[in-house]
């Protein structure tokens, strides 16, 4: 990883099991995104920021919900 200052400080979230982190990363990648981008969109949506929309989830991971 590059050793240079980032635009925003790193925010750490505790208490998430590694299995959930791995599943989140896989879902983000399947949706053509990454953990940071999806997390930013979720935070903006949850905080009701103007223009914020909830990020789409990859369809193939939602097939069980349609049953």
PDB file of N, CA and C in Angstrom:
ATOM      1  N   UNK A   1       0.842  -1.164   0.000  1.00  0.00           N
ATOM      2  CA  UNK A   1       0.000   0.000   0.000  1.00  0.00           C
ATOM      3  C   UNK A   1       0.895   1.238   0.000  1.00  0.00           C
ATOM      4  N   UNK A   2       0.481   2.232  -0.744  1.00  0.00           N
ATOM      5  CA  UNK A   2       1.258   3.455  -0.853  1.00  0.00           C
ATOM      6  C   UNK A   2       1.292   4.187   0.483  1.00  0.00           C
ATOM      7  N   UNK A   3       2.421   4.824   0.754  1.00  0.00           N
ATOM      8  CA  UNK A   3       2.574   5.561   2.002  1.00  0.00           C
ATOM      9  C   UNK A   3       2.441   7.061   1.718  1.00  0.00           C
ATOM     10  N   UNK A   4       1.216   7.510   1.513  1.00  0.00           N
ATOM     11  CA  UNK A   4       0.965   8.921   1.241  1.00  0.00           C
ATOM     12  C   UNK A   4      -0.326   9.332   1.939  1.00  0.00           C
ATOM     13  N   UNK A   5      -0.492  10.625   2.212  1.00  0.00           N
ATOM     14  CA  UNK A   5      -1.710  11.060   2.907  1.00  0.00           C
ATOM     15  C   UNK A   5      -2.949  10.874   2.033  1.00  0.00           C
ATOM     16  N   UNK A   6      -4.002  10.433   2.645  1.00  0.00           N
ATOM     17  CA  UNK A   6      -5.265  10.247   1.945  1.00  0.00           C
ATOM     18  C   UNK A   6      -6.147  11.466   2.162  1.00  0.00           C
ATOM     19  N   UNK A   7      -7.148  11.599   1.312  1.00  0.00           N
ATOM     20  CA  UNK A   7      -8.058  12.740   1.407  1.00  0.00           C
ATOM     21  C   UNK A   7      -8.821  12.734   2.725  1.00  0.00           C
ATOM     22  N   UNK A   8      -9.229  11.559   3.174  1.00  0.00           N
ATOM     23  CA  UNK A   8     -10.008  11.422   4.411  1.00  0.00           C
ATOM     24  C   UNK A   8      -9.282  10.493   5.373  1.00  0.00           C
ATOM     25  N   UNK A   9      -9.428  10.717   6.688  1.00  0.00           N
ATOM     26  CA  UNK A   9      -8.787   9.814   7.650  1.00  0.00           C
ATOM     27  C   UNK A   9      -9.463   8.441   7.639  1.00  0.00           C
ATOM     28  N   UNK A  10      -8.709   7.436   8.005  1.00  0.00           N
ATOM     29  CA  UNK A  10      -9.244   6.083   8.074  1.00  0.00           C
ATOM     30  C   UNK A  10     -10.180   5.967   9.268  1.00  0.00           C
ATOM     31  N   UNK A  11     -11.319   5.313   9.057  1.00  0.00           N
ATOM     32  CA  UNK A  11     -12.283   5.060  10.122  1.00  0.00           C
ATOM     33  C   UNK A  11     -12.322   3.547  10.332  1.00  0.00           C
ATOM     34  N   UNK A  12     -12.118   3.130  11.565  1.00  0.00           N
ATOM     35  CA  UNK A  12     -12.137   1.699  11.866  1.00  0.00           C
ATOM     36  C   UNK A  12     -13.459   1.339  12.516  1.00  0.00           C
ATOM     37  N   UNK A  13     -13.973   0.180  12.152  1.00  0.00           N
ATOM     38  CA  UNK A  13     -15.213  -0.331  12.731  1.00  0.00           C
ATOM     39  C   UNK A  13     -14.888  -1.668  13.375  1.00  0.00           C
ATOM     40  N   UNK A  14     -15.204  -1.801  14.647  1.00  0.00           N
ATOM     41  CA  UNK A  14     -14.910  -3.041  15.374  1.00  0.00           C
ATOM     42  C   UNK A  14     -16.149  -3.913  15.477  1.00  0.00           C
ATOM     43  N   UNK A  15     -15.920  -5.164  15.764  1.00  0.00           N
ATOM     44  CA  UNK A  15     -17.010  -6.079  16.077  1.00  0.00           C
ATOM     45  C   UNK A  15     -17.632  -6.772  14.875  1.00  0.00           C
ATOM     46  N   UNK A  16     -17.005  -6.697  13.715  1.00  0.00           N
ATOM     47  CA  UNK A  16     -17.542  -7.380  12.540  1.00  0.00           C
ATOM     48  C   UNK A  16     -16.705  -8.636  12.310  1.00  0.00           C
ATOM     49  N   UNK A  17     -17.340  -9.812  12.340  1.00  0.00           N
ATOM     50  CA  UNK A  17     -16.593 -11.052  12.123  1.00  0.00           C
ATOM     51  C   UNK A  17     -15.958 -11.072  10.725  1.00  0.00           C
ATOM     52  N   UNK A  18     -14.802 -11.698  10.625  1.00  0.00           N
ATOM     53  CA  UNK A  18     -14.072 -11.760   9.356  1.00  0.00           C
ATOM     54  C   UNK A  18     -14.918 -12.360   8.235  1.00  0.00           C
ATOM     55  N   UNK A  19     -15.785 -13.330   8.577  1.00  0.00           N
ATOM     56  CA  UNK A  19     -16.635 -13.948   7.543  1.00  0.00           C
ATOM     57  C   UNK A  19     -17.551 -12.899   6.904  1.00  0.00           C
ATOM     58  N   UNK A  20     -18.065 -11.987   7.724  1.00  0.00           N
ATOM     59  CA  UNK A  20     -18.948 -10.939   7.206  1.00  0.00           C
ATOM     60  C   UNK A  20     -18.173  -9.929   6.375  1.00  0.00           C
ATOM     61  N   UNK A  21     -16.944  -9.625   6.784  1.00  0.00           N
ATOM     62  CA  UNK A  21     -16.107  -8.724   6.001  1.00  0.00           C
ATOM     63  C   UNK A  21     -15.813  -9.342   4.641  1.00  0.00           C
ATOM     64  N   UNK A  22     -15.461 -10.620   4.630  1.00  0.00           N
ATOM     65  CA  UNK A  22     -15.173 -11.306   3.371  1.00  0.00           C
ATOM     66  C   UNK A  22     -16.401 -11.345   2.464  1.00  0.00           C
ATOM     67  N   UNK A  23     -17.574 -11.621   3.050  1.00  0.00           N
ATOM     68  CA  UNK A  23     -18.814 -11.666   2.259  1.00  0.00           C
ATOM     69  C   UNK A  23     -19.148 -10.280   1.715  1.00  0.00           C
ATOM     70  N   UNK A  24     -18.942  -9.244   2.517  1.00  0.00           N
ATOM     71  CA  UNK A  24     -19.197  -7.864   2.081  1.00  0.00           C
ATOM     72  C   UNK A  24     -18.276  -7.506   0.924  1.00  0.00           C
ATOM     73  N   UNK A  25     -16.984  -7.826   1.051  1.00  0.00           N
ATOM     74  CA  UNK A  25     -16.028  -7.542  -0.013  1.00  0.00           C
ATOM     75  C   UNK A  25     -16.401  -8.280  -1.298  1.00  0.00           C
ATOM     76  N   UNK A  26     -16.817  -9.539  -1.178  1.00  0.00           N
ATOM     77  CA  UNK A  26     -17.207 -10.313  -2.355  1.00  0.00           C
ATOM     78  C   UNK A  26     -18.454  -9.721  -3.009  1.00  0.00           C
ATOM     79  N   UNK A  27     -19.418  -9.305  -2.200  1.00  0.00           N
ATOM     80  CA  UNK A  27     -20.641  -8.710  -2.740  1.00  0.00           C
ATOM     81  C   UNK A  27     -20.337  -7.376  -3.409  1.00  0.00           C
ATOM     82  N   UNK A  28     -19.473  -6.579  -2.794  1.00  0.00           N
ATOM     83  CA  UNK A  28     -19.104  -5.292  -3.389  1.00  0.00           C
ATOM     84  C   UNK A  28     -18.413  -5.506  -4.736  1.00  0.00           C
ATOM     85  N   UNK A  29     -17.501  -6.466  -4.786  1.00  0.00           N
ATOM     86  CA  UNK A  29     -16.806  -6.763  -6.040  1.00  0.00           C
ATOM     87  C   UNK A  29     -17.778  -7.275  -7.099  1.00  0.00           C
ATOM     88  N   UNK A  30     -18.722  -8.129  -6.690  1.00  0.00           N
ATOM     89  CA  UNK A  30     -19.718  -8.659  -7.630  1.00  0.00           C
ATOM     90  C   UNK A  30     -20.619  -7.551  -8.167  1.00  0.00           C
ATOM     91  N   UNK A  31     -20.771  -6.484  -7.389  1.00  0.00           N
ATOM     92  CA  UNK A  31     -21.578  -5.336  -7.821  1.00  0.00           C
ATOM     93  C   UNK A  31     -20.729  -4.324  -8.590  1.00  0.00           C
ATOM     94  N   UNK A  32     -19.456  -4.667  -8.827  1.00  0.00           N
ATOM     95  CA  UNK A  32     -18.573  -3.774  -9.564  1.00  0.00           C
ATOM     96  C   UNK A  32     -18.067  -2.609  -8.732  1.00  0.00           C
ATOM     97  N   UNK A  33     -17.935  -2.825  -7.423  1.00  0.00           N
ATOM     98  CA  UNK A  33     -17.531  -1.747  -6.528  1.00  0.00           C
ATOM     99  C   UNK A  33     -16.485  -2.259  -5.549  1.00  0.00           C
ATOM    100  N   UNK A  34     -16.312  -1.557  -4.442  1.00  0.00           N
ATOM    101  CA  UNK A  34     -15.383  -1.979  -3.403  1.00  0.00           C
ATOM    102  C   UNK A  34     -15.945  -1.580  -2.040  1.00  0.00           C
ATOM    103  N   UNK A  35     -15.320  -2.065  -0.989  1.00  0.00           N
ATOM    104  CA  UNK A  35     -15.812  -1.846   0.370  1.00  0.00           C
ATOM    105  C   UNK A  35     -15.961  -0.361   0.706  1.00  0.00           C
ATOM    106  N   UNK A  36     -14.972   0.435   0.371  1.00  0.00           N
ATOM    107  CA  UNK A  36     -15.020   1.858   0.713  1.00  0.00           C
ATOM    108  C   UNK A  36     -16.161   2.580   0.005  1.00  0.00           C
ATOM    109  N   UNK A  37     -16.311   2.336  -1.283  1.00  0.00           N
ATOM    110  CA  UNK A  37     -17.359   3.024  -2.042  1.00  0.00           C
ATOM    111  C   UNK A  37     -18.744   2.647  -1.542  1.00  0.00           C
ATOM    112  N   UNK A  38     -18.966   1.357  -1.293  1.00  0.00           N
ATOM    113  CA  UNK A  38     -20.273   0.913  -0.806  1.00  0.00           C
ATOM    114  C   UNK A  38     -20.533   1.472   0.592  1.00  0.00           C
ATOM    115  N   UNK A  39     -19.526   1.452   1.451  1.00  0.00           N
ATOM    116  CA  UNK A  39     -19.684   1.969   2.809  1.00  0.00           C
ATOM    117  C   UNK A  39     -20.018   3.456   2.791  1.00  0.00           C
ATOM    118  N   UNK A  40     -19.335   4.236   1.965  1.00  0.00           N
ATOM    119  CA  UNK A  40     -19.633   5.670   1.874  1.00  0.00           C
ATOM    120  C   UNK A  40     -21.072   5.898   1.435  1.00  0.00           C
ATOM    121  N   UNK A  41     -21.531   5.131   0.442  1.00  0.00           N
ATOM    122  CA  UNK A  41     -22.913   5.282  -0.036  1.00  0.00           C
ATOM    123  C   UNK A  41     -23.920   4.887   1.047  1.00  0.00           C
ATOM    124  N   UNK A  42     -23.638   3.807   1.775  1.00  0.00           N
ATOM    125  CA  UNK A  42     -24.538   3.383   2.851  1.00  0.00           C
ATOM    126  C   UNK A  42     -24.617   4.435   3.948  1.00  0.00           C
ATOM    127  N   UNK A  43     -23.486   4.996   4.345  1.00  0.00           N
ATOM    128  CA  UNK A  43     -23.471   6.019   5.388  1.00  0.00           C
ATOM    129  C   UNK A  43     -24.250   7.246   4.941  1.00  0.00           C
ATOM    130  N   UNK A  44     -24.036   7.694   3.707  1.00  0.00           N
ATOM    131  CA  UNK A  44     -24.741   8.876   3.196  1.00  0.00           C
ATOM    132  C   UNK A  44     -26.244   8.622   3.154  1.00  0.00           C
ATOM    133  N   UNK A  45     -26.640   7.441   2.691  1.00  0.00           N
ATOM    134  CA  UNK A  45     -28.065   7.096   2.619  1.00  0.00           C
ATOM    135  C   UNK A  45     -28.675   7.038   4.018  1.00  0.00           C
ATOM    136  N   UNK A  46     -27.996   6.367   4.945  1.00  0.00           N
ATOM    137  CA  UNK A  46     -28.511   6.203   6.304  1.00  0.00           C
ATOM    138  C   UNK A  46     -28.643   7.554   7.006  1.00  0.00           C
ATOM    139  N   UNK A  47     -27.716   8.471   6.738  1.00  0.00           N
ATOM    140  CA  UNK A  47     -27.743   9.794   7.353  1.00  0.00           C
ATOM    141  C   UNK A  47     -28.656  10.763   6.606  1.00  0.00           C
ATOM    142  N   UNK A  48     -29.365  10.257   5.607  1.00  0.00           N
ATOM    143  CA  UNK A  48     -30.315  11.040   4.815  1.00  0.00           C
ATOM    144  C   UNK A  48     -29.670  12.278   4.188  1.00  0.00           C
ATOM    145  N   UNK A  49     -28.465  12.076   3.646  1.00  0.00           N
ATOM    146  CA  UNK A  49     -27.784  13.162   2.952  1.00  0.00           C
ATOM    147  C   UNK A  49     -28.512  13.468   1.642  1.00  0.00           C
ATOM    148  N   UNK A  50     -28.598  14.723   1.249  1.00  0.00           N
ATOM    149  CA  UNK A  50     -29.282  15.072   0.008  1.00  0.00           C
ATOM    150  C   UNK A  50     -28.695  14.329  -1.192  1.00  0.00           C
ATOM    151  N   UNK A  51     -29.561  13.716  -1.964  1.00  0.00           N
ATOM    152  CA  UNK A  51     -29.148  13.009  -3.173  1.00  0.00           C
ATOM    153  C   UNK A  51     -28.598  11.615  -2.951  1.00  0.00           C
ATOM    154  N   UNK A  52     -28.464  11.198  -1.709  1.00  0.00           N
ATOM    155  CA  UNK A  52     -27.899   9.876  -1.429  1.00  0.00           C
ATOM    156  C   UNK A  52     -28.904   8.786  -1.765  1.00  0.00           C
ATOM    157  N   UNK A  53     -28.418   7.730  -2.384  1.00  0.00           N
ATOM    158  CA  UNK A  53     -29.253   6.559  -2.680  1.00  0.00           C
ATOM    159  C   UNK A  53     -28.548   5.324  -2.135  1.00  0.00           C
ATOM    160  N   UNK A  54     -29.344   4.343  -1.765  1.00  0.00           N
ATOM    161  CA  UNK A  54     -28.766   3.104  -1.245  1.00  0.00           C
ATOM    162  C   UNK A  54     -28.099   2.356  -2.396  1.00  0.00           C
ATOM    163  N   UNK A  55     -26.889   1.825  -2.188  1.00  0.00           N
ATOM    164  CA  UNK A  55     -26.213   1.117  -3.268  1.00  0.00           C
ATOM    165  C   UNK A  55     -26.922  -0.183  -3.628  1.00  0.00           C
ATOM    166  N   UNK A  56     -26.865  -0.514  -4.889  1.00  0.00           N
ATOM    167  CA  UNK A  56     -27.478  -1.752  -5.358  1.00  0.00           C
ATOM    168  C   UNK A  56     -26.635  -2.950  -4.922  1.00  0.00           C
ATOM    169  N   UNK A  57     -27.341  -4.046  -4.647  1.00  0.00           N
ATOM    170  CA  UNK A  57     -26.654  -5.292  -4.305  1.00  0.00           C
ATOM    171  C   UNK A  57     -26.588  -6.159  -5.555  1.00  0.00           C
ATOM    172  N   UNK A  58     -25.589  -7.039  -5.642  1.00  0.00           N
ATOM    173  CA  UNK A  58     -25.497  -7.916  -6.809  1.00  0.00           C
ATOM    174  C   UNK A  58     -26.681  -8.877  -6.840  1.00  0.00           C
ATOM    175  N   UNK A  59     -27.300  -9.011  -7.989  1.00  0.00           N
ATOM    176  CA  UNK A  59     -28.518  -9.811  -8.137  1.00  0.00           C
ATOM    177  C   UNK A  59     -28.322 -11.269  -7.713  1.00  0.00           C
ATOM    178  N   UNK A  60     -27.245 -11.889  -8.142  1.00  0.00           N
ATOM    179  CA  UNK A  60     -27.090 -13.315  -7.860  1.00  0.00           C
ATOM    180  C   UNK A  60     -26.997 -13.606  -6.366  1.00  0.00           C
ATOM    181  N   UNK A  61     -26.633 -12.648  -5.556  1.00  0.00           N
ATOM    182  CA  UNK A  61     -26.583 -12.868  -4.113  1.00  0.00           C
ATOM    183  C   UNK A  61     -27.951 -12.693  -3.462  1.00  0.00           C
ATOM    184  N   UNK A  62     -28.929 -12.154  -4.205  1.00  0.00           N
ATOM    185  CA  UNK A  62     -30.263 -11.890  -3.664  1.00  0.00           C
ATOM    186  C   UNK A  62     -31.296 -12.921  -4.089  1.00  0.00           C
ATOM    187  N   UNK A  63     -30.904 -13.932  -4.856  1.00  0.00           N
ATOM    188  CA  UNK A  63     -31.879 -14.888  -5.385  1.00  0.00           C
ATOM    189  C   UNK A  63     -32.666 -15.578  -4.285  1.00  0.00           C
ATOM    190  N   UNK A  64     -32.056 -15.850  -3.133  1.00  0.00           N
ATOM    191  CA  UNK A  64     -32.754 -16.510  -2.022  1.00  0.00           C
ATOM    192  C   UNK A  64     -33.840 -15.626  -1.463  1.00  0.00           C
ATOM    193  N   UNK A  65     -33.671 -14.289  -1.530  1.00  0.00           N
ATOM    194  CA  UNK A  65     -34.682 -13.368  -1.011  1.00  0.00           C
ATOM    195  C   UNK A  65     -35.937 -13.368  -1.865  1.00  0.00           C
ATOM    196  N   UNK A  66     -35.806 -13.745  -3.138  1.00  0.00           N
ATOM    197  CA  UNK A  66     -36.959 -13.731  -4.048  1.00  0.00           C
ATOM    198  C   UNK A  66     -37.854 -14.946  -3.863  1.00  0.00           C
ATOM    199  N   UNK A  67     -37.409 -15.942  -3.159  1.00  0.00           N
ATOM    200  CA  UNK A  67     -38.202 -17.168  -2.981  1.00  0.00           C
ATOM    201  C   UNK A  67     -39.330 -16.978  -1.985  1.00  0.00           C
TER     202      UNK A  67
END
